[in-house]
């Protein structure tokens, strides 16, 4: 396989990994990768290249639930996806993590809010800066990595549907359950957080997904500074495919359709590799998802190859009532395929 050539200094100190996205998909990915931030061996005794710096770049277009209320009432960026990433990266996912995820079920004004969201909102007002509030909160949780919002601008989504209708806001876009023709940001001119761009520029591996195509993956790539930094990178750029389609937004989408949508919304190429699950979904779980309008994403390898992508398949499924990627298996695959081989090649010279 073709991977980025790493210099000996990079190989010896550990590698930089950047993951872009949002929602539960990004949290799942981070939960597996954090185990490799310190040097360790896998189950076979093989030493896997350590991650020196793990950075999550998180979309900030959420306008629903607790995040949406805090955004409207306190004029801060939505904290929910960032809170979930903090918990996923925390060294102790016990007491502090449960505290940050605690949701109030009573109290005027409190009902529905997460403690972590309120903590981030309060710190934003104390520090006067949302990104600084994220940094301080991350120290409290002693996370194994860094978390940046992709932008500190108050940005929202606007979608043009296939029928020509325009829908404003992430919540309404998701609720419309209509095919999307084009996605955009309001305001159109949005600057990326400089530290997020710097992390991409220094990355040895760039990961996109898993996550909702139109509300987790594309919002980051619609920020020109972010898309340009990913396009200019010589690191392997890997798209982790979703397990299931999303009702309305990606109904009927095969995997190649997801990639075509990304190509339509980006000026330059931002993905080289696809990692996808080959493990079948159990019939019972598949029936339950089908009743909600979701189907397993078809892995149409010939179409992906025509588009110029290289595909890695593995058994990555985890079923516990809901479908998720297995964090440990996914992380190990990514390091073995895209980091360990490259580093070994440098060290063997």
mmCIF file of C-alpha atoms in Angstrom:
data_model
loop_
_atom_site.group_PDB
_atom_site.id
_atom_site.type_symbol
_atom_site.label_atom_id
_atom_site.label_comp_id
_atom_site.label_asym_id
_atom_site.label_seq_id
_atom_site.Cartn_x
_atom_site.Cartn_y
_atom_site.Cartn_z
ATOM 1 C CA UNK A 1 0.000 0.000 0.000
ATOM 2 C CA UNK A 2 1.070 3.597 -0.518
ATOM 3 C CA UNK A 3 1.413 5.649 2.631
ATOM 4 C CA UNK A 4 3.019 8.900 3.524
ATOM 5 C CA UNK A 5 6.769 8.636 4.070
ATOM 6 C CA UNK A 6 7.541 9.608 7.627
ATOM 7 C CA UNK A 7 10.840 11.053 8.727
ATOM 8 C CA UNK A 8 12.803 9.246 11.418
ATOM 9 C CA UNK A 9 12.092 11.954 13.988
ATOM 10 C CA UNK A 10 8.349 11.592 13.409
ATOM 11 C CA UNK A 11 8.548 7.808 13.672
ATOM 12 C CA UNK A 12 10.545 7.874 16.907
ATOM 13 C CA UNK A 13 8.426 10.423 18.770
ATOM 14 C CA UNK A 14 5.039 8.976 17.860
ATOM 15 C CA UNK A 15 2.559 10.182 15.296
ATOM 16 C CA UNK A 16 -0.098 12.861 15.007
ATOM 17 C CA UNK A 17 -3.674 11.772 14.308
ATOM 18 C CA UNK A 18 -6.504 14.175 13.480
ATOM 19 C CA UNK A 19 -10.160 13.084 13.413
ATOM 20 C CA UNK A 20 -12.867 15.355 12.001
ATOM 21 C CA UNK A 21 -16.594 14.918 12.546
ATOM 22 C CA UNK A 22 -19.264 15.053 15.189
ATOM 23 C CA UNK A 23 -21.998 13.051 16.877
ATOM 24 C CA UNK A 24 -21.660 9.539 18.265
ATOM 25 C CA UNK A 25 -19.481 8.387 15.363
ATOM 26 C CA UNK A 26 -16.563 10.640 16.276
ATOM 27 C CA UNK A 27 -16.861 9.736 19.966
ATOM 28 C CA UNK A 28 -16.727 6.026 19.119
ATOM 29 C CA UNK A 29 -13.615 6.519 17.000
ATOM 30 C CA UNK A 30 -11.845 8.531 19.710
ATOM 31 C CA UNK A 31 -12.686 5.992 22.400
ATOM 32 C CA UNK A 32 -10.642 3.374 20.554
ATOM 33 C CA UNK A 33 -7.766 5.613 19.473
ATOM 34 C CA UNK A 34 -7.089 7.019 22.954
ATOM 35 C CA UNK A 35 -5.774 3.617 24.043
ATOM 36 C CA UNK A 36 -2.806 4.105 21.695
ATOM 37 C CA UNK A 37 -1.809 7.569 22.871
ATOM 38 C CA UNK A 38 0.639 5.792 25.166
ATOM 39 C CA UNK A 39 3.027 3.158 23.817
ATOM 40 C CA UNK A 40 1.523 -0.319 23.942
ATOM 41 C CA UNK A 41 1.390 -3.717 22.259
ATOM 42 C CA UNK A 42 -1.609 -5.328 20.638
ATOM 43 C CA UNK A 43 -2.936 -8.793 21.552
ATOM 44 C CA UNK A 44 -0.417 -10.544 19.305
ATOM 45 C CA UNK A 45 2.505 -8.850 21.071
ATOM 46 C CA UNK A 46 3.253 -6.652 18.044
ATOM 47 C CA UNK A 47 4.270 -3.122 18.989
ATOM 48 C CA UNK A 48 1.961 -0.572 17.421
ATOM 49 C CA UNK A 49 3.239 2.904 16.702
ATOM 50 C CA UNK A 50 2.103 5.231 19.507
ATOM 51 C CA UNK A 51 0.029 8.347 18.939
ATOM 52 C CA UNK A 52 1.907 11.402 20.177
ATOM 53 C CA UNK A 53 -0.970 13.795 19.539
ATOM 54 C CA UNK A 54 -4.631 12.898 19.034
ATOM 55 C CA UNK A 55 -6.780 15.837 17.943
ATOM 56 C CA UNK A 56 -10.531 15.938 17.422
ATOM 57 C CA UNK A 57 -11.939 18.709 15.224
ATOM 58 C CA UNK A 58 -15.644 18.958 15.932
ATOM 59 C CA UNK A 59 -18.504 20.436 13.944
ATOM 60 C CA UNK A 60 -20.469 23.185 15.729
ATOM 61 C CA UNK A 61 -23.739 23.425 13.777
ATOM 62 C CA UNK A 62 -26.017 21.618 16.265
ATOM 63 C CA UNK A 63 -29.113 23.657 17.104
ATOM 64 C CA UNK A 64 -31.282 21.117 18.905
ATOM 65 C CA UNK A 65 -31.781 19.885 22.475
ATOM 66 C CA UNK A 66 -29.683 21.213 25.335
ATOM 67 C CA UNK A 67 -26.983 22.474 22.955
ATOM 68 C CA UNK A 68 -29.488 24.428 20.897
ATOM 69 C CA UNK A 69 -31.070 26.024 23.973
ATOM 70 C CA UNK A 70 -27.693 27.139 25.330
ATOM 71 C CA UNK A 71 -26.721 28.419 21.899
ATOM 72 C CA UNK A 72 -29.851 30.560 21.594
ATOM 73 C CA UNK A 73 -30.085 31.755 25.196
ATOM 74 C CA UNK A 74 -26.383 32.287 25.969
ATOM 75 C CA UNK A 75 -24.986 33.019 22.504
ATOM 76 C CA UNK A 76 -22.323 30.322 22.755
ATOM 77 C CA UNK A 77 -21.339 27.533 20.386
ATOM 78 C CA UNK A 78 -23.236 24.245 20.844
ATOM 79 C CA UNK A 79 -21.303 22.192 23.419
ATOM 80 C CA UNK A 80 -22.941 18.755 23.056
ATOM 81 C CA UNK A 81 -20.689 17.037 20.496
ATOM 82 C CA UNK A 82 -17.585 18.494 22.126
ATOM 83 C CA UNK A 83 -18.757 17.258 25.539
ATOM 84 C CA UNK A 84 -19.188 13.743 24.115
ATOM 85 C CA UNK A 85 -15.652 13.859 22.686
ATOM 86 C CA UNK A 86 -14.267 14.938 26.074
ATOM 87 C CA UNK A 87 -15.922 12.000 27.767
ATOM 88 C CA UNK A 88 -14.686 9.595 25.070
ATOM 89 C CA UNK A 89 -11.098 10.819 25.501
ATOM 90 C CA UNK A 90 -11.108 10.998 29.287
ATOM 91 C CA UNK A 91 -8.768 8.619 31.091
ATOM 92 C CA UNK A 92 -11.433 7.887 33.672
ATOM 93 C CA UNK A 93 -14.825 7.290 32.071
ATOM 94 C CA UNK A 94 -16.300 6.665 35.510
ATOM 95 C CA UNK A 95 -17.282 9.404 37.955
ATOM 96 C CA UNK A 96 -16.238 12.603 36.140
ATOM 97 C CA UNK A 97 -17.479 11.321 32.809
ATOM 98 C CA UNK A 98 -20.836 10.312 34.276
ATOM 99 C CA UNK A 99 -21.019 13.762 35.842
ATOM 100 C CA UNK A 100 -20.420 15.497 32.515
ATOM 101 C CA UNK A 101 -23.075 13.307 30.852
ATOM 102 C CA UNK A 102 -25.619 13.742 33.652
ATOM 103 C CA UNK A 103 -28.921 15.094 32.345
ATOM 104 C CA UNK A 104 -31.272 17.025 34.634
ATOM 105 C CA UNK A 105 -34.815 15.660 34.732
ATOM 106 C CA UNK A 106 -36.394 18.301 36.946
ATOM 107 C CA UNK A 107 -36.123 21.988 37.740
ATOM 108 C CA UNK A 108 -37.389 24.978 35.830
ATOM 109 C CA UNK A 109 -34.839 25.844 33.168
ATOM 110 C CA UNK A 110 -32.643 22.844 34.039
ATOM 111 C CA UNK A 111 -34.741 20.002 32.642
ATOM 112 C CA UNK A 112 -33.083 18.465 29.585
ATOM 113 C CA UNK A 113 -29.681 20.077 30.097
ATOM 114 C CA UNK A 114 -26.480 18.073 30.544
ATOM 115 C CA UNK A 115 -24.164 19.089 33.367
ATOM 116 C CA UNK A 116 -21.228 19.092 30.930
ATOM 117 C CA UNK A 117 -23.062 21.482 28.613
ATOM 118 C CA UNK A 118 -23.752 23.853 31.501
ATOM 119 C CA UNK A 119 -20.142 23.570 32.679
ATOM 120 C CA UNK A 120 -18.866 24.526 29.217
ATOM 121 C CA UNK A 121 -21.372 27.376 28.996
ATOM 122 C CA UNK A 122 -20.276 28.754 32.374
ATOM 123 C CA UNK A 123 -16.566 28.447 31.503
ATOM 124 C CA UNK A 124 -17.178 30.212 28.204
ATOM 125 C CA UNK A 125 -18.574 33.199 30.085
ATOM 126 C CA UNK A 126 -15.778 33.094 32.679
ATOM 127 C CA UNK A 127 -12.960 32.863 30.116
ATOM 128 C CA UNK A 128 -14.703 34.874 27.412
ATOM 129 C CA UNK A 129 -13.681 32.288 24.825
ATOM 130 C CA UNK A 130 -15.355 29.003 23.876
ATOM 131 C CA UNK A 131 -12.145 27.348 22.654
ATOM 132 C CA UNK A 132 -10.425 28.240 25.934
ATOM 133 C CA UNK A 133 -13.386 26.812 27.862
ATOM 134 C CA UNK A 134 -12.951 23.550 25.944
ATOM 135 C CA UNK A 135 -9.224 23.511 26.783
ATOM 136 C CA UNK A 136 -9.820 24.089 30.500
ATOM 137 C CA UNK A 137 -12.607 21.489 30.636
ATOM 138 C CA UNK A 138 -10.343 18.995 28.905
ATOM 139 C CA UNK A 139 -7.765 19.491 31.669
ATOM 140 C CA UNK A 140 -10.416 18.803 34.303
ATOM 141 C CA UNK A 141 -11.221 15.487 32.627
ATOM 142 C CA UNK A 142 -7.520 14.736 31.969
ATOM 143 C CA UNK A 143 -8.305 13.729 28.397
ATOM 144 C CA UNK A 144 -5.815 11.891 26.188
ATOM 145 C CA UNK A 145 -5.785 14.335 23.312
ATOM 146 C CA UNK A 146 -6.976 17.745 22.224
ATOM 147 C CA UNK A 147 -10.394 18.951 21.094
ATOM 148 C CA UNK A 148 -11.030 21.958 18.884
ATOM 149 C CA UNK A 149 -14.233 23.361 17.428
ATOM 150 C CA UNK A 150 -13.730 23.665 13.686
ATOM 151 C CA UNK A 151 -14.677 27.341 13.973
ATOM 152 C CA UNK A 152 -15.632 29.755 16.738
ATOM 153 C CA UNK A 153 -18.092 31.536 14.437
ATOM 154 C CA UNK A 154 -21.810 31.209 15.137
ATOM 155 C CA UNK A 155 -22.517 29.130 12.052
ATOM 156 C CA UNK A 156 -25.624 27.257 10.926
ATOM 157 C CA UNK A 157 -26.524 24.910 8.092
ATOM 158 C CA UNK A 158 -28.744 25.545 5.097
ATOM 159 C CA UNK A 159 -29.771 22.716 2.785
ATOM 160 C CA UNK A 160 -31.261 22.830 -0.686
ATOM 161 C CA UNK A 161 -33.429 19.742 -1.078
ATOM 162 C CA UNK A 162 -33.928 17.795 -4.296
ATOM 163 C CA UNK A 163 -37.350 19.430 -4.720
ATOM 164 C CA UNK A 164 -35.717 22.885 -4.605
ATOM 165 C CA UNK A 165 -36.947 23.787 -1.133
ATOM 166 C CA UNK A 166 -34.431 25.388 1.276
ATOM 167 C CA UNK A 167 -34.272 24.270 4.894
ATOM 168 C CA UNK A 168 -32.418 26.234 7.597
ATOM 169 C CA UNK A 169 -30.836 24.632 10.652
ATOM 170 C CA UNK A 170 -29.465 21.173 11.440
ATOM 171 C CA UNK A 171 -32.548 20.040 13.361
ATOM 172 C CA UNK A 172 -34.952 20.955 10.573
ATOM 173 C CA UNK A 173 -32.680 19.420 7.943
ATOM 174 C CA UNK A 174 -32.612 16.116 9.819
ATOM 175 C CA UNK A 175 -36.363 16.235 10.501
ATOM 176 C CA UNK A 176 -37.238 16.935 6.847
ATOM 177 C CA UNK A 177 -36.183 13.399 5.839
ATOM 178 C CA UNK A 178 -35.884 14.593 2.247
ATOM 179 C CA UNK A 179 -32.963 13.980 -0.141
ATOM 180 C CA UNK A 180 -30.414 16.792 -0.034
ATOM 181 C CA UNK A 181 -29.039 18.334 -3.211
ATOM 182 C CA UNK A 182 -26.669 20.886 -1.697
ATOM 183 C CA UNK A 183 -25.481 21.902 1.761
ATOM 184 C CA UNK A 184 -24.100 25.283 2.784
ATOM 185 C CA UNK A 185 -23.110 27.385 5.791
ATOM 186 C CA UNK A 186 -24.550 30.644 7.047
ATOM 187 C CA UNK A 187 -22.722 32.941 7.069
ATOM 188 C CA UNK A 188 -20.911 31.776 3.928
ATOM 189 C CA UNK A 189 -17.580 33.312 4.892
ATOM 190 C CA UNK A 190 -16.405 31.326 7.927
ATOM 191 C CA UNK A 191 -12.861 31.198 9.308
ATOM 192 C CA UNK A 192 -11.513 28.032 10.836
ATOM 193 C CA UNK A 193 -9.978 27.967 14.303
ATOM 194 C CA UNK A 194 -6.239 28.458 13.545
ATOM 195 C CA UNK A 195 -5.168 25.689 15.941
ATOM 196 C CA UNK A 196 -7.454 23.251 14.130
ATOM 197 C CA UNK A 197 -5.832 24.084 10.803
ATOM 198 C CA UNK A 198 -2.375 23.772 12.378
ATOM 199 C CA UNK A 199 -3.247 20.301 13.706
ATOM 200 C CA UNK A 200 -4.315 19.175 10.220
ATOM 201 C CA UNK A 201 -1.095 20.521 8.717
ATOM 202 C CA UNK A 202 0.982 18.528 11.223
ATOM 203 C CA UNK A 203 -1.048 15.314 10.939
ATOM 204 C CA UNK A 204 0.419 11.933 9.989
ATOM 205 C CA UNK A 205 -3.086 10.522 9.577
ATOM 206 C CA UNK A 206 -6.370 12.332 8.890
ATOM 207 C CA UNK A 207 -9.681 10.600 9.624
ATOM 208 C CA UNK A 208 -13.175 11.635 8.546
ATOM 209 C CA UNK A 209 -16.201 9.802 9.915
ATOM 210 C CA UNK A 210 -18.021 7.795 10.861
ATOM 211 C CA UNK A 211 -20.937 10.143 11.312
ATOM 212 C CA UNK A 212 -23.919 11.737 9.617
ATOM 213 C CA UNK A 213 -22.799 12.773 6.148
ATOM 214 C CA UNK A 214 -24.656 16.076 5.994
ATOM 215 C CA UNK A 215 -24.620 17.138 9.639
ATOM 216 C CA UNK A 216 -21.309 15.782 10.998
ATOM 217 C CA UNK A 217 -18.821 15.305 8.140
ATOM 218 C CA UNK A 218 -19.610 17.943 5.516
ATOM 219 C CA UNK A 219 -20.049 20.937 7.894
ATOM 220 C CA UNK A 220 -16.308 20.807 8.711
ATOM 221 C CA UNK A 221 -15.349 20.487 5.038
ATOM 222 C CA UNK A 222 -17.536 23.469 4.107
ATOM 223 C CA UNK A 223 -15.114 25.694 6.026
ATOM 224 C CA UNK A 224 -12.587 26.651 3.329
ATOM 225 C CA UNK A 225 -9.525 26.739 5.628
ATOM 226 C CA UNK A 226 -10.280 23.223 6.886
ATOM 227 C CA UNK A 227 -10.940 21.764 3.436
ATOM 228 C CA UNK A 228 -7.801 23.374 1.978
ATOM 229 C CA UNK A 229 -5.636 22.064 4.828
ATOM 230 C CA UNK A 230 -6.948 18.513 4.362
ATOM 231 C CA UNK A 231 -6.539 18.736 0.570
ATOM 232 C CA UNK A 232 -2.943 19.963 0.895
ATOM 233 C CA UNK A 233 -1.906 17.254 3.372
ATOM 234 C CA UNK A 234 0.413 14.432 2.314
ATOM 235 C CA UNK A 235 -0.851 12.237 5.172
ATOM 236 C CA UNK A 236 -3.187 9.333 4.430
ATOM 237 C CA UNK A 237 -6.713 10.748 4.398
ATOM 238 C CA UNK A 238 -9.182 8.068 5.426
ATOM 239 C CA UNK A 239 -12.981 8.066 5.347
ATOM 240 C CA UNK A 240 -14.528 5.633 7.852
ATOM 241 C CA UNK A 241 -17.792 4.545 6.267
ATOM 242 C CA UNK A 242 -21.102 4.590 8.101
ATOM 243 C CA UNK A 243 -22.719 1.272 8.947
ATOM 244 C CA UNK A 244 -26.273 2.334 8.049
ATOM 245 C CA UNK A 245 -27.983 4.876 5.837
ATOM 246 C CA UNK A 246 -29.719 7.815 7.510
ATOM 247 C CA UNK A 247 -33.468 8.140 6.871
ATOM 248 C CA UNK A 248 -34.117 10.856 4.316
ATOM 249 C CA UNK A 249 -30.617 12.329 4.155
ATOM 250 C CA UNK A 250 -28.874 9.272 2.713
ATOM 251 C CA UNK A 251 -31.748 6.880 1.993
ATOM 252 C CA UNK A 252 -30.754 4.660 -0.912
ATOM 253 C CA UNK A 253 -27.115 5.812 -0.768
ATOM 254 C CA UNK A 254 -24.472 3.220 -1.488
ATOM 255 C CA UNK A 255 -20.986 4.012 -0.161
ATOM 256 C CA UNK A 256 -19.901 5.565 -3.468
ATOM 257 C CA UNK A 257 -22.864 7.975 -3.218
ATOM 258 C CA UNK A 258 -21.511 9.226 0.124
ATOM 259 C CA UNK A 259 -18.157 9.934 -1.531
ATOM 260 C CA UNK A 260 -19.759 11.629 -4.534
ATOM 261 C CA UNK A 261 -21.604 13.952 -2.149
ATOM 262 C CA UNK A 262 -18.306 14.879 -0.493
ATOM 263 C CA UNK A 263 -16.736 15.493 -3.907
ATOM 264 C CA UNK A 264 -19.636 17.773 -4.896
ATOM 265 C CA UNK A 265 -19.093 19.924 -1.817
ATOM 266 C CA UNK A 266 -15.295 20.213 -1.932
ATOM 267 C CA UNK A 267 -13.115 21.882 -4.547
ATOM 268 C CA UNK A 268 -10.131 19.567 -4.120
ATOM 269 C CA UNK A 269 -9.742 15.903 -3.264
ATOM 270 C CA UNK A 270 -9.793 15.302 0.497
ATOM 271 C CA UNK A 271 -9.975 11.482 0.747
ATOM 272 C CA UNK A 272 -7.638 8.704 -0.445
ATOM 273 C CA UNK A 273 -8.775 5.643 1.454
ATOM 274 C CA UNK A 274 -12.061 4.095 2.578
ATOM 275 C CA UNK A 275 -12.368 1.853 5.649
ATOM 276 C CA UNK A 276 -15.651 -0.067 5.730
ATOM 277 C CA UNK A 277 -17.342 -2.856 7.654
ATOM 278 C CA UNK A 278 -17.858 -6.223 5.953
ATOM 279 C CA UNK A 279 -19.582 -7.950 8.883
ATOM 280 C CA UNK A 280 -23.305 -8.624 8.270
ATOM 281 C CA UNK A 281 -25.932 -7.083 10.526
ATOM 282 C CA UNK A 282 -28.050 -9.606 12.403
ATOM 283 C CA UNK A 283 -31.533 -10.075 10.864
ATOM 284 C CA UNK A 284 -33.336 -8.930 14.029
ATOM 285 C CA UNK A 285 -31.400 -5.662 14.307
ATOM 286 C CA UNK A 286 -31.641 -5.088 10.546
ATOM 287 C CA UNK A 287 -35.446 -5.414 10.727
ATOM 288 C CA UNK A 288 -35.618 -2.882 13.548
ATOM 289 C CA UNK A 289 -33.503 -0.357 11.644
ATOM 290 C CA UNK A 290 -35.434 -1.008 8.435
ATOM 291 C CA UNK A 291 -38.657 -0.105 10.236
ATOM 292 C CA UNK A 292 -37.062 3.299 10.943
ATOM 293 C CA UNK A 293 -36.033 3.769 7.310
ATOM 294 C CA UNK A 294 -32.360 2.778 7.630
ATOM 295 C CA UNK A 295 -30.502 0.069 5.685
ATOM 296 C CA UNK A 296 -26.923 -1.252 5.795
ATOM 297 C CA UNK A 297 -24.705 0.867 3.541
ATOM 298 C CA UNK A 298 -23.887 -1.102 0.370
ATOM 299 C CA UNK A 299 -20.125 -1.334 -0.195
ATOM 300 C CA UNK A 300 -19.937 -0.934 -3.980
ATOM 301 C CA UNK A 301 -16.202 -1.489 -4.448
ATOM 302 C CA UNK A 302 -16.145 -1.257 -8.291
ATOM 303 C CA UNK A 303 -17.772 2.198 -8.147
ATOM 304 C CA UNK A 304 -15.382 3.336 -5.419
ATOM 305 C CA UNK A 305 -12.412 2.170 -7.479
ATOM 306 C CA UNK A 306 -13.738 4.063 -10.509
ATOM 307 C CA UNK A 307 -13.727 7.180 -8.333
ATOM 308 C CA UNK A 308 -10.071 6.490 -7.482
ATOM 309 C CA UNK A 309 -10.471 5.350 -3.864
ATOM 310 C CA UNK A 310 -8.697 2.432 -2.203
ATOM 311 C CA UNK A 311 -10.793 0.310 0.124
ATOM 312 C CA UNK A 312 -9.943 -1.609 3.323
ATOM 313 C CA UNK A 313 -12.603 -3.987 4.671
ATOM 314 C CA UNK A 314 -12.773 -5.626 8.092
ATOM 315 C CA UNK A 315 -15.238 -6.929 10.688
ATOM 316 C CA UNK A 316 -15.931 -3.713 12.576
ATOM 317 C CA UNK A 317 -19.491 -4.161 13.820
ATOM 318 C CA UNK A 318 -20.664 -4.073 17.419
ATOM 319 C CA UNK A 319 -24.299 -4.775 18.289
ATOM 320 C CA UNK A 320 -25.744 -3.845 21.680
ATOM 321 C CA UNK A 321 -29.305 -2.952 20.797
ATOM 322 C CA UNK A 322 -27.901 -0.258 18.514
ATOM 323 C CA UNK A 323 -25.245 -0.583 15.831
ATOM 324 C CA UNK A 324 -21.837 0.957 16.416
ATOM 325 C CA UNK A 325 -18.317 0.465 15.170
ATOM 326 C CA UNK A 326 -16.229 -1.609 17.546
ATOM 327 C CA UNK A 327 -13.848 1.064 18.915
ATOM 328 C CA UNK A 328 -10.945 -1.284 19.694
ATOM 329 C CA UNK A 329 -11.047 -3.139 16.362
ATOM 330 C CA UNK A 330 -11.409 0.059 14.354
ATOM 331 C CA UNK A 331 -8.518 1.788 16.131
ATOM 332 C CA UNK A 332 -6.217 -1.222 15.743
ATOM 333 C CA UNK A 333 -7.030 -1.498 12.031
ATOM 334 C CA UNK A 334 -6.330 2.193 11.424
ATOM 335 C CA UNK A 335 -2.985 2.091 13.199
ATOM 336 C CA UNK A 336 -1.867 -1.143 11.535
ATOM 337 C CA UNK A 337 -2.876 -0.065 8.036
ATOM 338 C CA UNK A 338 -1.912 3.584 8.028
ATOM 339 C CA UNK A 339 0.676 4.216 10.742
ATOM 340 C CA UNK A 340 2.596 1.107 11.803
ATOM 341 C CA UNK A 341 3.618 0.076 8.282
ATOM 342 C CA UNK A 342 4.746 3.581 7.372
ATOM 343 C CA UNK A 343 6.767 3.999 10.562
ATOM 344 C CA UNK A 344 8.352 0.544 10.198
ATOM 345 C CA UNK A 345 9.445 1.443 6.685
ATOM 346 C CA UNK A 346 11.270 4.491 7.946
ATOM 347 C CA UNK A 347 12.881 2.774 10.900
ATOM 348 C CA UNK A 348 14.086 -0.116 8.718
ATOM 349 C CA UNK A 349 16.067 2.139 6.385
#
